[in-house]
Coordinates of C-alpha atoms and ligand atoms in Angstrom, one line a residue:
X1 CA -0.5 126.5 116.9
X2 CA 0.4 123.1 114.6
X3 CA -2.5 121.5 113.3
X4 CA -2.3 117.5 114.3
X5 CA -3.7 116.5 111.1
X6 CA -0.6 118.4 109.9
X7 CA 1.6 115.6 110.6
X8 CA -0.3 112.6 110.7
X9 CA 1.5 109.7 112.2
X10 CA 1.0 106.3 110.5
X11 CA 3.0 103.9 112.3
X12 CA 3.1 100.9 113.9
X13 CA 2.9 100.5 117.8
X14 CA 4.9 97.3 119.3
X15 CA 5.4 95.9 122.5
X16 CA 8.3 96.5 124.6
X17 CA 9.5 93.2 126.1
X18 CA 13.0 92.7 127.7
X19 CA 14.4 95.6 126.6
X20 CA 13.3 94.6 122.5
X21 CA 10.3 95.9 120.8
X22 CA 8.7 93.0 119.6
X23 CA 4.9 92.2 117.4
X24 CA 2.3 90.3 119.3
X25 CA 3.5 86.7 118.4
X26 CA -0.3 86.0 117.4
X27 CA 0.0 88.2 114.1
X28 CA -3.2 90.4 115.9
X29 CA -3.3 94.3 116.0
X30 CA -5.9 96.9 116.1
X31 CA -6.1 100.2 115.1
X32 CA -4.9 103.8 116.4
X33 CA -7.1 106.6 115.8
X34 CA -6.4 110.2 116.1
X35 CA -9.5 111.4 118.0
X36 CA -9.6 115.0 116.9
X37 CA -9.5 113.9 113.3
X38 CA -11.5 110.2 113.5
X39 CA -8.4 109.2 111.5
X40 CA -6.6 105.8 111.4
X41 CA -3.0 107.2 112.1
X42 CA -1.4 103.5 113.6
X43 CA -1.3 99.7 114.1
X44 CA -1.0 98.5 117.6
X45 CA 0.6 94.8 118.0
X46 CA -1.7 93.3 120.6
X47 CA 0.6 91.2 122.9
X48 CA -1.0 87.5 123.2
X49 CA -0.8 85.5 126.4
X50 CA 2.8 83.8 125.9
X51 CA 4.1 87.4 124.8
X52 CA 2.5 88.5 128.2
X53 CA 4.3 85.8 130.2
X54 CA 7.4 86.6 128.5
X55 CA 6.6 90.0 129.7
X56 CA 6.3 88.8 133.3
X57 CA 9.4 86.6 132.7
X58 CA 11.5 89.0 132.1
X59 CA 10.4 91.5 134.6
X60 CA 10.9 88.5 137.0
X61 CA 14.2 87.8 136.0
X62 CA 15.3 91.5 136.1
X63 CA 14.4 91.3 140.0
X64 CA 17.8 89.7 140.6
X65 CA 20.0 90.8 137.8
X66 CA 22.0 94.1 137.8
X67 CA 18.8 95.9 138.8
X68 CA 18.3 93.7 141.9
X69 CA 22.0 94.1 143.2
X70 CA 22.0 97.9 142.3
X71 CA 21.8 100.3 145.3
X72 CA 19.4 102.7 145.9
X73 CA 21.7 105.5 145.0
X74 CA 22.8 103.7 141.9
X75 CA 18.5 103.6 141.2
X76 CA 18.1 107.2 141.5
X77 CA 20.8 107.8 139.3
X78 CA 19.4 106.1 136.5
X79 CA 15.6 107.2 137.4
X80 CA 17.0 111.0 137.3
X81 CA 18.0 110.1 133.7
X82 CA 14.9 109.0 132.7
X83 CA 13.5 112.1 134.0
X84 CA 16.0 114.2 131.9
X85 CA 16.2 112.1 128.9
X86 CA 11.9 112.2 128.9
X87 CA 12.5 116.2 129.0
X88 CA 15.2 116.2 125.7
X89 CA 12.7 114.3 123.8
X90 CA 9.8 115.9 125.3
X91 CA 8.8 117.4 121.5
X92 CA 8.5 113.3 120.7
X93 CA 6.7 112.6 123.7
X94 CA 4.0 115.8 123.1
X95 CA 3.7 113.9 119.3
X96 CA 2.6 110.9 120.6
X97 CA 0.6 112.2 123.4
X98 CA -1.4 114.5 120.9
X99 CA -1.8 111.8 118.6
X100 CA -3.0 109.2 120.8
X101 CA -5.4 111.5 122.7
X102 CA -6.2 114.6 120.3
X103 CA -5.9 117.1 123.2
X104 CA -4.6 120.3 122.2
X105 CA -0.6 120.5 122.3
X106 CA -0.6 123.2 125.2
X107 CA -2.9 121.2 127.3
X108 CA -0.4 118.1 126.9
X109 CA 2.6 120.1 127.0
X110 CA 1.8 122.2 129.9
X111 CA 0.9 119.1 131.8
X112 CA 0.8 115.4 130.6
X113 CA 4.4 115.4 129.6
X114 CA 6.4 117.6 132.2
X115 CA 4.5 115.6 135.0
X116 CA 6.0 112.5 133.1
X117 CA 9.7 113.6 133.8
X118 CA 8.5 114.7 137.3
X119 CA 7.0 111.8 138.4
X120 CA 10.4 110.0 138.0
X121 CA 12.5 113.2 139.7
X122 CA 10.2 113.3 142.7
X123 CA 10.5 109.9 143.4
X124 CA 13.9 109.5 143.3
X125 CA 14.4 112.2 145.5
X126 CA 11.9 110.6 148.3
X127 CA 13.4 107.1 148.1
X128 CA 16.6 108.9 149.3
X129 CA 15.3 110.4 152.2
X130 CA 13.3 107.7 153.1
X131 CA 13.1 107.5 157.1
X132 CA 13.3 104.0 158.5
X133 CA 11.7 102.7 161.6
X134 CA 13.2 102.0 165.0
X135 CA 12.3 100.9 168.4
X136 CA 14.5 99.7 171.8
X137 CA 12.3 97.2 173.2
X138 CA 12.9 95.5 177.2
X139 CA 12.7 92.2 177.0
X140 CA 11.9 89.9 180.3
X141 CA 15.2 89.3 181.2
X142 CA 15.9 92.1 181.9
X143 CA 18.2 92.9 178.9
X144 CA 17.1 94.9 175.7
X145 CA 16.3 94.2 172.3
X146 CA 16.4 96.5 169.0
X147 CA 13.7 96.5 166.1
X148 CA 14.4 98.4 162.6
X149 CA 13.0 98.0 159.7
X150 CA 14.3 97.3 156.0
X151 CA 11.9 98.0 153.0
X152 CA 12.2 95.4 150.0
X153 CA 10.6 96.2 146.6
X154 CA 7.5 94.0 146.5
X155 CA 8.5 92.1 143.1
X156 CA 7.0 92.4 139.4
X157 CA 4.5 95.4 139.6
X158 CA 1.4 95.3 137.4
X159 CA 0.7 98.7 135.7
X160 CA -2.8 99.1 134.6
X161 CA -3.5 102.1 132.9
X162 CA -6.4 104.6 131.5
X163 CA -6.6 106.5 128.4
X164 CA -7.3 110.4 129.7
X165 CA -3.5 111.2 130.9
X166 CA -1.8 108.2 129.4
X167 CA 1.9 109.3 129.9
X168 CA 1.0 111.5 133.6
X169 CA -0.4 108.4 134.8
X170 CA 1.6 105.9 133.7
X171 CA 4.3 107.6 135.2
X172 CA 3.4 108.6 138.7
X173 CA 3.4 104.7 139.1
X174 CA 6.2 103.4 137.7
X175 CA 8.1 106.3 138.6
X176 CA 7.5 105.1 142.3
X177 CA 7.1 101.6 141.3
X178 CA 11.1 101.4 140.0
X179 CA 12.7 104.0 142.5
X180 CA 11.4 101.2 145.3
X181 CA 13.5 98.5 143.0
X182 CA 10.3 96.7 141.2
X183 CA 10.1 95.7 137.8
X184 CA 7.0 96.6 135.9
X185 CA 4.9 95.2 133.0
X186 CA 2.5 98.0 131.6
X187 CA -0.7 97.3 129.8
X188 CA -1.4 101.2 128.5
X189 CA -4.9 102.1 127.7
X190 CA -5.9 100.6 124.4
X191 CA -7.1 104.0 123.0
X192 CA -3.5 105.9 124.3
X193 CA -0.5 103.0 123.7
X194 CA 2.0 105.8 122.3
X195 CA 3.6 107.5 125.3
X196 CA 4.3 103.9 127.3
X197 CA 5.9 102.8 123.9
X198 CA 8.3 105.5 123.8
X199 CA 9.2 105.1 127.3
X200 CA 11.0 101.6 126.5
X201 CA 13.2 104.1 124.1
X202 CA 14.1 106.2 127.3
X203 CA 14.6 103.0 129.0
X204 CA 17.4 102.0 126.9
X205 CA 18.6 105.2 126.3
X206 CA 20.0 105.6 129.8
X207 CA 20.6 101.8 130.5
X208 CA 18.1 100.9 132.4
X209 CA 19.0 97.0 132.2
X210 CA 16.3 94.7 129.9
X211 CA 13.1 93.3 131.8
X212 CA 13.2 96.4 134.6
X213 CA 10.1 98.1 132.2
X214 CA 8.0 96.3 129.8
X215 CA 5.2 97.0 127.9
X216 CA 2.0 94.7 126.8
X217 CA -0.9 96.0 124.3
X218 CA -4.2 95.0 124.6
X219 CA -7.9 95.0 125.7
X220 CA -8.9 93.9 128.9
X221 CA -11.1 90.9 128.9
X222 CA -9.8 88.0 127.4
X223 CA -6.2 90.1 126.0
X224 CA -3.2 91.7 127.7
X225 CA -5.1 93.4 130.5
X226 CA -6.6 90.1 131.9
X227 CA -3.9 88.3 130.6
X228 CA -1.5 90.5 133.3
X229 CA -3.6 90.5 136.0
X230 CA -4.4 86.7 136.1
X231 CA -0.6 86.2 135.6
X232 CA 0.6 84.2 139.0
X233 CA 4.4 85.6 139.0
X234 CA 2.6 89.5 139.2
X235 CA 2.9 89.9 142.8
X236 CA 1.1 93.9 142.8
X237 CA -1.3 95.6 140.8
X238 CA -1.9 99.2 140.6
X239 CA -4.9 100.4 138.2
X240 CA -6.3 103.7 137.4
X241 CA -9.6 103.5 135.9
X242 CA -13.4 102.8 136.1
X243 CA -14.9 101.1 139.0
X244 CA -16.4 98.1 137.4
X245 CA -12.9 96.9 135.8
X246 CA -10.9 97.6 139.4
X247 CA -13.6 95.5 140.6
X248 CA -12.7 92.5 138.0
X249 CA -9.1 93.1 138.7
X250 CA -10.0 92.6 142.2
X251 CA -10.9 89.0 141.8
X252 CA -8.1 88.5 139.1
X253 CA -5.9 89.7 142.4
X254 CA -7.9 87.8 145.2
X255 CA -6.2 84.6 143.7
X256 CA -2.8 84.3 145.0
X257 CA -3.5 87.1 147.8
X258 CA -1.3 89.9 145.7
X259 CA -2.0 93.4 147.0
X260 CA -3.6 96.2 145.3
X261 CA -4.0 100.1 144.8
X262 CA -6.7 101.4 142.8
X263 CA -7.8 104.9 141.7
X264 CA -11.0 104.6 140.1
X265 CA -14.0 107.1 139.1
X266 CA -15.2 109.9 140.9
X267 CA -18.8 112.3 141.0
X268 CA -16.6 114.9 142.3
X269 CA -18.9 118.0 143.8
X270 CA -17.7 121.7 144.5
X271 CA -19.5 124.1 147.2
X272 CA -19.3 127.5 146.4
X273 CA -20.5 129.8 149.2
X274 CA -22.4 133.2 148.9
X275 CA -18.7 134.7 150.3
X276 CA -16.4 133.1 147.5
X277 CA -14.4 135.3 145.6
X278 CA -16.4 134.8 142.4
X279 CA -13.6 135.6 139.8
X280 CA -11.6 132.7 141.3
X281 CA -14.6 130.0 141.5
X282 CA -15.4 131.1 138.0
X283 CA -11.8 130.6 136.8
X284 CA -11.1 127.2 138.6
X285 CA -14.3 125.5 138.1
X286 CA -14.4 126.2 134.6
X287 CA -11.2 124.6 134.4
X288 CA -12.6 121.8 136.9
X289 CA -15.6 121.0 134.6
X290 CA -13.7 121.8 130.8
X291 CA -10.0 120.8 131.3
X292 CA -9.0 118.2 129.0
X293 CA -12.8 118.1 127.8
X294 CA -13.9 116.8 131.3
X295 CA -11.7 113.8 130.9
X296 CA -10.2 114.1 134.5
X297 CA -10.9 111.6 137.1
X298 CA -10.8 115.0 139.2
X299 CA -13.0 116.8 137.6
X300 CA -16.3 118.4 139.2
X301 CA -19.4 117.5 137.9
X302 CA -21.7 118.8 140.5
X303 CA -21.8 122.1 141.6
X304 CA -23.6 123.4 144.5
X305 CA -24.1 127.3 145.0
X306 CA -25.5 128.8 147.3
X307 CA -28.5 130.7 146.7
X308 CA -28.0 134.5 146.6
X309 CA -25.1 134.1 144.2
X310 CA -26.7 131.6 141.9
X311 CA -28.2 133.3 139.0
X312 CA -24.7 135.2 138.8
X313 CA -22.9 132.1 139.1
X314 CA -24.6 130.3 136.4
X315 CA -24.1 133.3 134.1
X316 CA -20.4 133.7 134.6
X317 CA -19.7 129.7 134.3
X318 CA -21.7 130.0 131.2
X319 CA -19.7 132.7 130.0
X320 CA -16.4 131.0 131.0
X321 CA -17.6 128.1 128.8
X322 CA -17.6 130.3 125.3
X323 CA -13.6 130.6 126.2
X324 CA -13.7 126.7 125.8
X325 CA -14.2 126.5 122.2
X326 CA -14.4 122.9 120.2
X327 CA -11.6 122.4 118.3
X328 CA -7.8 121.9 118.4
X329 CA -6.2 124.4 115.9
X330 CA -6.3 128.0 115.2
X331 CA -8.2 130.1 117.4
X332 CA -10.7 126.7 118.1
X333 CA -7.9 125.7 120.5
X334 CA -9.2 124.8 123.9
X335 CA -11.2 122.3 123.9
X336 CA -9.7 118.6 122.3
X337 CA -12.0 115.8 121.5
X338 CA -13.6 113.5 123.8
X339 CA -11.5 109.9 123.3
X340 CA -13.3 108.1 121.0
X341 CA -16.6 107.3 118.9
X342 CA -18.0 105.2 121.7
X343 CA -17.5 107.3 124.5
X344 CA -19.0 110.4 122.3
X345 CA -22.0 108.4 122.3
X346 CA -22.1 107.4 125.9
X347 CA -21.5 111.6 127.1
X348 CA -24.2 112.8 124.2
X349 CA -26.7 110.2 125.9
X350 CA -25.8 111.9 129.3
X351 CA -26.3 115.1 127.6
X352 CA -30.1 113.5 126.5
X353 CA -30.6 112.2 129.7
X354 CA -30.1 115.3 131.7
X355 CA -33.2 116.9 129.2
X356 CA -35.2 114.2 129.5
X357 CA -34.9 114.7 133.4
X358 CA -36.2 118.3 132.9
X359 CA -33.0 120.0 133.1
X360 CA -32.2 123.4 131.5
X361 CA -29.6 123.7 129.1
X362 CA -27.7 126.9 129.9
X363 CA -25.0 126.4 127.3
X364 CA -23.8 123.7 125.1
X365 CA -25.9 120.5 125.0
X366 CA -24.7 118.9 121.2
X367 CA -22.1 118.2 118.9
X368 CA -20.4 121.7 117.6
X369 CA -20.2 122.4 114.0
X370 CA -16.4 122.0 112.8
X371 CA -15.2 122.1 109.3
X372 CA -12.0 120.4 108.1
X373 CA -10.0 118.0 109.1
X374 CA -11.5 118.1 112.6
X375 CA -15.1 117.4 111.4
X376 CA -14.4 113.8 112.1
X377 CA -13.2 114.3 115.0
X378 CA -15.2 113.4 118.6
X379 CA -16.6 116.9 119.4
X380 CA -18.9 117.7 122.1
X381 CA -20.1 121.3 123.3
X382 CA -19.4 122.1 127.1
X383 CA -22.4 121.7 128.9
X384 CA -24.2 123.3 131.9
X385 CA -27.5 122.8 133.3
X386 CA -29.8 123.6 135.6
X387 CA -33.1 122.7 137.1
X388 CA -31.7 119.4 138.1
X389 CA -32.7 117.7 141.2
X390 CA -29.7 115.6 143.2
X391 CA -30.8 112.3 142.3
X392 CA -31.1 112.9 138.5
X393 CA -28.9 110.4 136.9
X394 CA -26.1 113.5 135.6
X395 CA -26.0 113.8 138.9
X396 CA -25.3 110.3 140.4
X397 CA -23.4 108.8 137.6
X398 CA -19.6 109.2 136.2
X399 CA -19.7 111.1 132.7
X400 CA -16.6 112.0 131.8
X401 CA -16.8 115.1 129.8
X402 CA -17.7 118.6 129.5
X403 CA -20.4 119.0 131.5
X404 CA -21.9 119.7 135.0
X405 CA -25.0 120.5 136.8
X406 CA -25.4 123.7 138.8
X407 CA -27.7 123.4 142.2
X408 CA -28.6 126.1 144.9
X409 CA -28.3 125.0 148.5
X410 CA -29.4 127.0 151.8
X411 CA -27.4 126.1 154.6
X412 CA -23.8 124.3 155.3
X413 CA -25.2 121.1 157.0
X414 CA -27.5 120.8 153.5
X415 CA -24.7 121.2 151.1
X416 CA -22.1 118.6 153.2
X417 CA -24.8 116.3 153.2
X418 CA -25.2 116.3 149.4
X419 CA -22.1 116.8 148.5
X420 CA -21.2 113.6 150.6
X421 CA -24.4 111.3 149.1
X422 CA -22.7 109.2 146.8
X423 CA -21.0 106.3 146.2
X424 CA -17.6 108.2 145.3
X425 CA -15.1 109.6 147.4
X426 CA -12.5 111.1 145.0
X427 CA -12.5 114.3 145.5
X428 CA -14.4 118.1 146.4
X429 CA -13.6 121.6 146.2
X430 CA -15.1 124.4 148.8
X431 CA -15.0 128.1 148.0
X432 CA -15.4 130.3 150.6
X433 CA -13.2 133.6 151.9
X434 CA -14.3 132.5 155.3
X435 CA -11.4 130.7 156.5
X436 CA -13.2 128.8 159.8
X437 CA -15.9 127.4 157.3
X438 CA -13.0 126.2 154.7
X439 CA -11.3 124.5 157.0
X440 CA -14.7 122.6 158.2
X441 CA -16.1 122.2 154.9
X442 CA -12.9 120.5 153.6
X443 CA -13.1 118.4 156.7
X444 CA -16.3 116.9 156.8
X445 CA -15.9 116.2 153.0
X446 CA -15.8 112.2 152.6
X447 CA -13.1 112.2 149.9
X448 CA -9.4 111.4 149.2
X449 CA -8.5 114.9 148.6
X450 CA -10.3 118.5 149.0
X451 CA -9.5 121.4 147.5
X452 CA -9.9 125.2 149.4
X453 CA -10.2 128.0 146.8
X454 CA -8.4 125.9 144.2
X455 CA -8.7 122.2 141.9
X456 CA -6.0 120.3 140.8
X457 CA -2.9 122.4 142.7
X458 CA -0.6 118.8 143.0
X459 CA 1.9 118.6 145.1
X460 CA 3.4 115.3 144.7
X461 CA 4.4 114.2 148.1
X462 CA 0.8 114.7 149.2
X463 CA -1.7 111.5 149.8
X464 CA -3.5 111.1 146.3
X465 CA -6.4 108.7 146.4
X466 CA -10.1 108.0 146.8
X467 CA -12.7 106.6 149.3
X468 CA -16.1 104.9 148.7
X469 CA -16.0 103.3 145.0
X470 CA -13.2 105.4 144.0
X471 CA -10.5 103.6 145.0
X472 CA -8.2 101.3 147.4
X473 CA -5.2 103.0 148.9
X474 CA -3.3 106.0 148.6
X475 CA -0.6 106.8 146.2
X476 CA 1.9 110.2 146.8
X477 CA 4.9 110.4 148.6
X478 CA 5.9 108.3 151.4
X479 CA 2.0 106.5 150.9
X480 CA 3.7 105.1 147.5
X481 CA 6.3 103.8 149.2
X482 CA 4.0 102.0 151.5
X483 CA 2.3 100.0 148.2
X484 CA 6.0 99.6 146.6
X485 CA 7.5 98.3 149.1
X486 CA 7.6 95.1 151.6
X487 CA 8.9 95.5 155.1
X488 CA 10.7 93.0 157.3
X489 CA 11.2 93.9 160.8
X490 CA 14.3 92.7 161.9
X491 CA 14.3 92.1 166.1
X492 CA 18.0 91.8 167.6
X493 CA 18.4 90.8 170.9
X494 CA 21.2 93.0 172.5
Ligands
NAD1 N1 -9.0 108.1 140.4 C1 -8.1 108.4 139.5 O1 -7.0 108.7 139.8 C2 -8.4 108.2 138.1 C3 -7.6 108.9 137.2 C4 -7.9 108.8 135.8 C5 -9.0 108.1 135.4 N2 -9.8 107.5 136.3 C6 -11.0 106.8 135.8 O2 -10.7 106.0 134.7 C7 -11.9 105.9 133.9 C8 -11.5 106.3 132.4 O3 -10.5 105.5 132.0 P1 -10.7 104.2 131.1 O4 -12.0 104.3 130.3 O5 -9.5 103.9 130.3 O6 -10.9 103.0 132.2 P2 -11.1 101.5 132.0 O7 -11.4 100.9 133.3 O8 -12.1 101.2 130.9 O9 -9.7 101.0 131.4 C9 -8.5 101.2 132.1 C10 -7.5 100.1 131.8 O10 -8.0 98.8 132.2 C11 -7.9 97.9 131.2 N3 -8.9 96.9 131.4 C12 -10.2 96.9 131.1 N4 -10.9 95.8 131.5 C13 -9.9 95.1 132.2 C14 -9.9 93.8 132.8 N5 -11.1 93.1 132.9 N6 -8.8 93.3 133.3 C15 -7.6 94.0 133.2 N7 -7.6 95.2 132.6 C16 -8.7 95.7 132.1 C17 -8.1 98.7 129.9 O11 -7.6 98.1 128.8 C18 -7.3 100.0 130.3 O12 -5.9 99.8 130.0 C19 -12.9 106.9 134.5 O13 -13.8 106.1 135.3 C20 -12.0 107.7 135.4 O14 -12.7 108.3 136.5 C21 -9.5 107.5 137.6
2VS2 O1 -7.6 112.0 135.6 C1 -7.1 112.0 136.7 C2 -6.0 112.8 137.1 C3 -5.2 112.3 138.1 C4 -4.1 113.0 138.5 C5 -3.1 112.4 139.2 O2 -3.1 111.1 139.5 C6 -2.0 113.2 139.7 O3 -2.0 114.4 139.6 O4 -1.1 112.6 140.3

């Protein structure tokens, strides 16, 4: 496996602004820091608020250039070459993803970066099957009247984005947000503004025309994130983030009346049964709780079992957790950094917390010992615990990493009613062979999407969303085209 601090990238980040990459006309940047190494690897050009509205100029004016008068076929064609030219240069992409984030390279290559290209195929293919809507209507004299419908793109799309999938989630919006003829401006995490970059390359590589996809760096209070969402000529904003900023961008939104889809934090649970198959449990909630360091809006952090399997639950999870070793090269290769400094500190106070609480530590509980390059990187161990009650606070409140708490249960109506106490509605998994319990498990979990006997299997024409404070709306599919899209009913009298 290549080390990252093998190849050290120490570059400059710019904007991407009408089809130019351009410096933030205020002279400001900030820094870009390799989080398995703690090293400065970049300059980021923070976009100011005129290069902003240049931003939202330009993806105004694309709306009725060539882009605007293009057909839908003539869209898919170019939003299939995106797809295929992200897939040639998917060794660059992989660089700047593993740069940006620290993850390890098979974790980004077997998933940020082939979802990228797919989230422009899949949408291209559903925008040209899309079913309209029809209806003969009687009218009082008589006679007859005929209603269709005809779906407009909404206008210039904001694209707000986090840090933990930068190029995945970027992509599964303006994938949709373009095939439905929109322009975007993207504000990329601050921490991740590599992969969104790059994409302005792919842009022109294919001839996407200038002002369809632009890019703005930044923070979000006072720089390009509020700077976006305040802007009056955005007429959509989708984010993907934490609860408290969708709920600032909410207010940003509530002035002109421009609609919204969010997909914010989750305190996912899973239910394992005393019938699972314990092999796969153990295998997908490892992965549920460790995947890209617990860094996954989809991730579980509570898991209930029920009693007579719980001591050999615990032991195997903990077991499954040595696989997970800290680190990013050699044979440490499994589990990358957490994103930065800061948020080290916030998941290491969790991890303080739960002890203070009177939880067990069963594995994990500190920063691992790594020499080398990586020993300035933002380590935690994975982390399980037990004797936690449900209302502990690593119970009730978003972490984000490594970790998760381990609780028996003793009967199905307990576990769905604390599974389903709390504020979230992301997501939940149930394990169980018995099929009739599965099914009304699944069902009576108050989430956007439930897994049976698996996490994270996407299908990408599927409803993808939370409930409760994790989120407005539904993205996926046809439920995309719903946010990208405007509809005029057209009534003809026959
Ligand atoms: N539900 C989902 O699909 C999903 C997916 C991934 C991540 N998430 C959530 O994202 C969070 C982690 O990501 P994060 O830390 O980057 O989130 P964040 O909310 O801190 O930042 C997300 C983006 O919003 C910008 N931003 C911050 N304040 C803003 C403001 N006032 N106005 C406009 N923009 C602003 C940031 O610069 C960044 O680009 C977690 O809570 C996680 O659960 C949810
Ligand atoms: O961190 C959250 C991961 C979200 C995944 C998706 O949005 C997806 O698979 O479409």
């Amino acid at each position: 496996m290549t080390s990252v601090s093998s190849s050290p990238i120490t570059d400059t980040i710019l904007n991407f602004i009408d089809g130019s990459y351009r410096e933030g006309s205020e002279g400001k940047s900030f820094s870009n820091v390799n989080p398995a190494t703690g090293a400065e690897i970049g300059v980021v050009h923070e976009a100011s608020q005129a290069d902003v509205a240049d931003a939202v100029a330009a993806a105004k004016a694309a709306l009725t250039g060539p882009w605007g008068k293009m057909t839908t076929a003539e869209r898919v064609k170019l939003i299939t070459a995106v797809a295929t030219e992200i897939e040639r240069r998917a060794d660059d992409f992989l660089a700047a993803e593993v740069a940006d984030t620290g993850k390890p390279r098979h974790v980004a290559s077997h998933i940020d970066i082939p979802r990228g290209a797919a989230n422009f195929r899949m949408f291209a293919d559903v925008v040209s099957t899309m079913p309209g809507e029809s209806f003969n209507t009687p009218t009082p004299d008589g006679g007859q009247a005929f209603n269709y419908t005809v779906r407009k793109p909404k206008g210039v799309v904001a694209v707000v984005c986090p840090w933990n999938f930068p190029l995945l989630l970027m992509t599964w919006k303006v994938g949709p947000a373009l095939a439905c003829g929109n322009t975007v401006v993207v504000k990329p995490s601050e921490e991740t503004p590599r992969t969104a970059a790059l994409l302005g390359e792919v842009m022109n590589a294919v001839g996407m025309p200038k002002g369809v996809y632009n890019v703005v760096h930044g923070f979000g209070p006072g720089s390009a994130g509020e700077f976006l969402t305040s802007n009056p000529d955005v007429d959509a904003i989708t984010f993907t983030g934490e609860t408290g900023t969708g709920q600032a961008i909410m207010q940003k939104a509530a002035t002109g009346v421009r609609d919204i889809s969010f997909e914010l934090g989750g305190k996912n649970p899973a239910i394992v049964f005393a019938d699972a198959d314990l092999d796969k449990a153990v295998e997908g909630l490892s992965r549920s709780v460790f995947l890209n360091t617990g860094q996954v809006c989809l991730g579980t952090e509570r898991v209930y079992v029920e009693r007579p399997i719980f001591d050999a639950f615990v032991a195997r999870m903990a077991a499954a957790a040595q696989d997970f070793k800290p680190g990013v090269t050699g044979d440490r290769a499994y589990l990358g950094p957490l994103i930065s400094a800061e948020h080290r500190e916030k998941v290491l106070g969790y991890y303080r917390r739960a002890v203070e609480d009177g939880a067990t530590v069963v594995t994990g509980g500190g920063v691992p010992e790594i020499s080398g390059a990586e020993a300035g990187g933002f380590f935690v161990e994975p982390t399980l615990w037990i004797d936690v009650a449900h209302g502990d606070t690593v119970m009730r409140e978003e972490i984000f990493g490594p970790c998760c708490g381990i609780l028996p249960f003793d009967s199905e109506d307990e576990v769905i009613a604390l599974a389903n106490d709390t504020v979230y509605g992301l997501c939940a998994s149930v394990w169980t062979e018995n099929l009739s319990r599965g099914h009304r498990v699944a069902a009576a979990m108050e989430v956007g999407v439930c897994w049976v006997n698996s996490w994270f299997l996407r299908d990408l024409r599927t409803a993808f969303g939370g409930s409760g404070h994790s989120g407005i709306g539904r993205e996926g599919g046809v439920h995309s085209l719903e946010f990208y899209t405007e509809i005029t009913n057209i009534c003809v009298k026959l």
